[in-house]
CSV table of C-alpha atoms and ligand atoms in Angstrom, one decimal:
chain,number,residue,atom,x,y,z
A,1,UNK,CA,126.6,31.3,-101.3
A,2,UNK,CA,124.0,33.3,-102.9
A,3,UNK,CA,123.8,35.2,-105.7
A,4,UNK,CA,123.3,38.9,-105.0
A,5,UNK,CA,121.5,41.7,-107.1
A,6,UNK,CA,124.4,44.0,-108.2
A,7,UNK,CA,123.4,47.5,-107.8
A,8,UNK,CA,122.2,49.9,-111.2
A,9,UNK,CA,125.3,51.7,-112.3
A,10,UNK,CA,123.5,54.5,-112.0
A,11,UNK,CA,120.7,56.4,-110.2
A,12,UNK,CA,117.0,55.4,-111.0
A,13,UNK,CA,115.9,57.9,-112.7
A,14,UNK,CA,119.6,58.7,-114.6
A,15,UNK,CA,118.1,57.2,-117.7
A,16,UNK,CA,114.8,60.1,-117.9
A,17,UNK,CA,112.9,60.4,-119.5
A,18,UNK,CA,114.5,58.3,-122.2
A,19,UNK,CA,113.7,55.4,-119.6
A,20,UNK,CA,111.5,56.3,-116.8
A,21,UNK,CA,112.2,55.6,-112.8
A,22,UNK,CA,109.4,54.1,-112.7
A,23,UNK,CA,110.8,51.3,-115.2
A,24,UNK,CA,114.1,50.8,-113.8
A,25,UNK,CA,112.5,50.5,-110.4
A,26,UNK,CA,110.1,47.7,-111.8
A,27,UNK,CA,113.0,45.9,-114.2
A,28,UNK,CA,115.8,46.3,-112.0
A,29,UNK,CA,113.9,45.9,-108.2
A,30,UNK,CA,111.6,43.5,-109.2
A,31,UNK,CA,112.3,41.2,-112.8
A,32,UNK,CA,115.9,41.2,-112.1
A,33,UNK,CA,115.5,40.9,-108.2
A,34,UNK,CA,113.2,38.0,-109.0
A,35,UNK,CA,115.3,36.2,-111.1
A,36,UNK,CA,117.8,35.8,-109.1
A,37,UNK,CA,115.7,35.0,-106.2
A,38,UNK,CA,114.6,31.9,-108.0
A,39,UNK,CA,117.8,31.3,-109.3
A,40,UNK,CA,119.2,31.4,-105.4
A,41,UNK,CA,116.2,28.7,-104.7
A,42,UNK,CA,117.4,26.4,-107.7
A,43,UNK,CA,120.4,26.2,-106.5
A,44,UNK,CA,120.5,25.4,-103.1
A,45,UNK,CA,122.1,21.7,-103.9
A,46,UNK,CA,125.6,20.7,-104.5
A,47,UNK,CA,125.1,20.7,-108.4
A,48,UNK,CA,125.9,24.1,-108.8
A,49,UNK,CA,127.6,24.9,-105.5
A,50,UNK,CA,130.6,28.0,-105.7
A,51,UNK,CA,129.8,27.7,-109.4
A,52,UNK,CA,130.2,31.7,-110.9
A,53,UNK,CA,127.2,32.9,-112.3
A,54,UNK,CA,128.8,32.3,-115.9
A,55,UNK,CA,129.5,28.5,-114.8
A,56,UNK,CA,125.8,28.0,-113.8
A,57,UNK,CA,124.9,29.3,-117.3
A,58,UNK,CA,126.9,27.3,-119.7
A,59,UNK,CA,126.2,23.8,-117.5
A,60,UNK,CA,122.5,24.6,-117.2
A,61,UNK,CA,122.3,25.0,-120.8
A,62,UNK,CA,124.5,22.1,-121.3
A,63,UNK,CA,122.3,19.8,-119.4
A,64,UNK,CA,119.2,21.1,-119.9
A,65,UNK,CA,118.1,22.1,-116.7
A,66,UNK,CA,116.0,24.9,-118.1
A,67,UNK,CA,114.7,26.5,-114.4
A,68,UNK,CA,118.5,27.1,-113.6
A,69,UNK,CA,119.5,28.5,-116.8
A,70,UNK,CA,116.4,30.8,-117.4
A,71,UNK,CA,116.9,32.4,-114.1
A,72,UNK,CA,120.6,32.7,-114.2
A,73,UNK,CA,121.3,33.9,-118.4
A,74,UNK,CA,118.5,36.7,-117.3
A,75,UNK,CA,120.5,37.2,-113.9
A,76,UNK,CA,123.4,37.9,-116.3
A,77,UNK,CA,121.5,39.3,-119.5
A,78,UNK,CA,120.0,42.2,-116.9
A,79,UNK,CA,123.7,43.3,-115.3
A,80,UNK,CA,125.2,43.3,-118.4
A,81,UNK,CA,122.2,45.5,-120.3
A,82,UNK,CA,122.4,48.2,-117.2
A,83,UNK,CA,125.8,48.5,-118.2
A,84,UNK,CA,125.2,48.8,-122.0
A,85,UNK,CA,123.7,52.1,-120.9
A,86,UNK,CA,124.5,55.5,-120.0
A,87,UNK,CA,123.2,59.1,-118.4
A,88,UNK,CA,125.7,60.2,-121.5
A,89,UNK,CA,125.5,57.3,-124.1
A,90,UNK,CA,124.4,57.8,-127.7
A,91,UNK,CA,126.5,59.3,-130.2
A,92,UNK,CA,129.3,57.9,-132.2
A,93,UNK,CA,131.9,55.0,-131.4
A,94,UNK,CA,135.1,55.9,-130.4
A,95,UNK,CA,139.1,54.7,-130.9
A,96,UNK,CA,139.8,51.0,-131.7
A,97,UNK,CA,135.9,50.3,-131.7
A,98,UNK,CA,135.3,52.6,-134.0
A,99,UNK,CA,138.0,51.0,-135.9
A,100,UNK,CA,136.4,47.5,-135.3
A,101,UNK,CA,132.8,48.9,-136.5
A,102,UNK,CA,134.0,49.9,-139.7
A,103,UNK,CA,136.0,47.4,-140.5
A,104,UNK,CA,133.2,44.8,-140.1
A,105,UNK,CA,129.7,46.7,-140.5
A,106,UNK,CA,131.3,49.3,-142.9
A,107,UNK,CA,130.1,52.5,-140.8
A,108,UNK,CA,128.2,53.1,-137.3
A,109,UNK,CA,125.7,53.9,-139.5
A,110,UNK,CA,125.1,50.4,-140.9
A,111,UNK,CA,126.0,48.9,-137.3
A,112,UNK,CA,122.9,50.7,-136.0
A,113,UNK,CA,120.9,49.3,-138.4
A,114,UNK,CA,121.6,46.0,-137.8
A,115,UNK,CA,121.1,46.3,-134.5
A,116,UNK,CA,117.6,47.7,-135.1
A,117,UNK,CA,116.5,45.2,-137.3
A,118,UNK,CA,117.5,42.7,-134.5
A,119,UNK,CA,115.6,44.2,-132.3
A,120,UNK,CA,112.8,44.8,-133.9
A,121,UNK,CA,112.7,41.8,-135.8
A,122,UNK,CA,113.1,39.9,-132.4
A,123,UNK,CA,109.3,38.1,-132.3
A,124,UNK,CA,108.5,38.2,-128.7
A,125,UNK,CA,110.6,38.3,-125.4
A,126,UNK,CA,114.3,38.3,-126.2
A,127,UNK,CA,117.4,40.3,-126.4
A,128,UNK,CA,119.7,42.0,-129.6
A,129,UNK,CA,123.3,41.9,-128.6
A,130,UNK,CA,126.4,42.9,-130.4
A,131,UNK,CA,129.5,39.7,-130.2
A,132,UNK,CA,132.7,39.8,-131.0
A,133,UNK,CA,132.6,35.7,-132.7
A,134,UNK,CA,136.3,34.7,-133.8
A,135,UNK,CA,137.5,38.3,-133.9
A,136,UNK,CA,134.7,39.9,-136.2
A,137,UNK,CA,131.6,41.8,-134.8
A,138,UNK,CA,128.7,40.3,-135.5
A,139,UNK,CA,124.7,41.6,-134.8
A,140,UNK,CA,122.9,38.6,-133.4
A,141,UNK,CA,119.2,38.0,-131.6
A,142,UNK,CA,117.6,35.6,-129.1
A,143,UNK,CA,115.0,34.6,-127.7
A,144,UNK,CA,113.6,34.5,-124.4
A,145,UNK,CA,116.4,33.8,-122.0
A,146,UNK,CA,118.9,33.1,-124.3
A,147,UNK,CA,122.5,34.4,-124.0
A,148,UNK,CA,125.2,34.0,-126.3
A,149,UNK,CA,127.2,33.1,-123.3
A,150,UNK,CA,127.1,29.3,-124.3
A,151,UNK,CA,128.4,29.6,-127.1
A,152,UNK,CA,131.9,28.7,-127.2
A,153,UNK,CA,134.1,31.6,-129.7
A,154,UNK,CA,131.6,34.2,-128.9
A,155,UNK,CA,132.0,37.5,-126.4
A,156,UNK,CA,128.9,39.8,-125.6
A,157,UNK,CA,130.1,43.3,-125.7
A,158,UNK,CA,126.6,45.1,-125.5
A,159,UNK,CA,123.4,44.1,-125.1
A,160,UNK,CA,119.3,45.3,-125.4
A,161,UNK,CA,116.5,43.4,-123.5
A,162,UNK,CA,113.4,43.8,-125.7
A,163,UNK,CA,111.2,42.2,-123.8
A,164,UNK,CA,108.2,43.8,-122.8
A,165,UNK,CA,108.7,44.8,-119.4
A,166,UNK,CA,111.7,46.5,-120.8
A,167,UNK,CA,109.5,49.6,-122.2
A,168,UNK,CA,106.3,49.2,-122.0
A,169,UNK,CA,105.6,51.6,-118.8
A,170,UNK,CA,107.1,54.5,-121.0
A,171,UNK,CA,106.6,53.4,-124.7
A,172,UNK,CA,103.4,50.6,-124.7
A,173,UNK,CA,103.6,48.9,-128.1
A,174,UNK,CA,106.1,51.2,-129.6
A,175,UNK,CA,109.3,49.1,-129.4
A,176,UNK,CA,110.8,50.6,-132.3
A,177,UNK,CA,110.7,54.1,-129.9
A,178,UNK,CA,112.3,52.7,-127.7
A,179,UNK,CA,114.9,50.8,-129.9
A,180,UNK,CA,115.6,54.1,-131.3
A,181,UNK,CA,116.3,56.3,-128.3
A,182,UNK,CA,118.3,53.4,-126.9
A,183,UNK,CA,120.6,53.9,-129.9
A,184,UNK,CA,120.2,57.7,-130.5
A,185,UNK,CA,120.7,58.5,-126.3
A,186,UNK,CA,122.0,55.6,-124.3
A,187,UNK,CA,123.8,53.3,-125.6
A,188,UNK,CA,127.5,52.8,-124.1
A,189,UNK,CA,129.5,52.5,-126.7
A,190,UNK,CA,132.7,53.2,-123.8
A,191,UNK,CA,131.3,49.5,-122.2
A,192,UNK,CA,131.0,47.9,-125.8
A,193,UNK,CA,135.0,49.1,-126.1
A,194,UNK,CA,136.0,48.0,-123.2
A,195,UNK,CA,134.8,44.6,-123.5
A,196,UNK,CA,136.3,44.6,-127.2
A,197,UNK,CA,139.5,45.5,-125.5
A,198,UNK,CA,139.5,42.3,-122.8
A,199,UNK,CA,138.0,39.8,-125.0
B,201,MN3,MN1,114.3,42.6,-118.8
């Protein structure tokens, strides 16, 4: 059973011109696509056969099998950071989030800023994630493939991919650009509640 790209929760060029077409067609049709391609390859044998995605990922990492878990944490790390977005993201947490963000950053103001230092301070190809860990939010950063998925305690609620290939077609060098319009107009703060809510 293979694993299948899941479709962009919304249309290629929803994201413009915060984040171009042109970038979701590469990092969606082509990084994403070719992780799990390999990923599919990896796993061919029994080892990991009917596993969920999330299964592959905390036994790769487990055992070291660093192929497999590179190509199946950025399988996940991708879907989930589509969904961290939104055509209407930005702007202010809402309801028991908001509630959560306060209580544990002091204001949205604060929990932006610890997300940008994340990401900015993130030294090459990695990720900034926001984690519920034993019922507090916490700001964390990782490298490379890296997914706080195998950590036991811990939930993802949002994610940003800073790699590279992430913004380089629209913003070159200029991360911090693009770690600031991800805050100021995309972020999905709805998709951060809602995995507060389950977790
Ligand atoms: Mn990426």
């Amino acid at each position: 059973m293979a694993f299948e790209l899941p479709p962009l929760p919304y249309a290629r060029d929803a994201l413009a011109p915060h984040i171009s077409a042109d970038t979701l067609g590469f990092h969606h049709g082509k990084h994403h696509r070719g992780y799990l391609t390999k990923l599919n390859a990896l796993t061919e044998g029994p080892a990991y056969a009917g596993a969920p995605l999330e299964e592959v990922i905390v036994k790769a990492w487990a055992d070291k099998d660093v192929a497999v878990f590179n190509n199946a944490a950025q399988a996940w790390n991708h879907a989930f950071y589509w969904r961290s977005m939104s055509p209407e993201g930005g702007g202010a947490p809402k309801g028991d989030f908001a509630k959560a963000v306060d209580r544990d950053f002091g204001s949205h103001d604060e929990l932006k800023q610890k997300l940008v230092a994340a990401a900015a301070g993130q030294f090459g190809s990695g990720w900034a994630w926001l984690v519920l860990r034993n019922g507090k939010l916490e700001v964390r950063k990782t490298t490379n493939a890296e997914t706080p998925l195998t950590e036991t305690g811990v939930t993802p609620l949002l994610t940003l991919d800073v790699w590279e290939h992430a913004y380089y077609l629209d913003y070159q060098n200029r991360r911090a650009d693009y770690i600031a319009t991800f805050l100021d107009h995309l972020v999905n703060w709805e998709f951060a509640n809602a995995n507060l809510a389950t977790a």
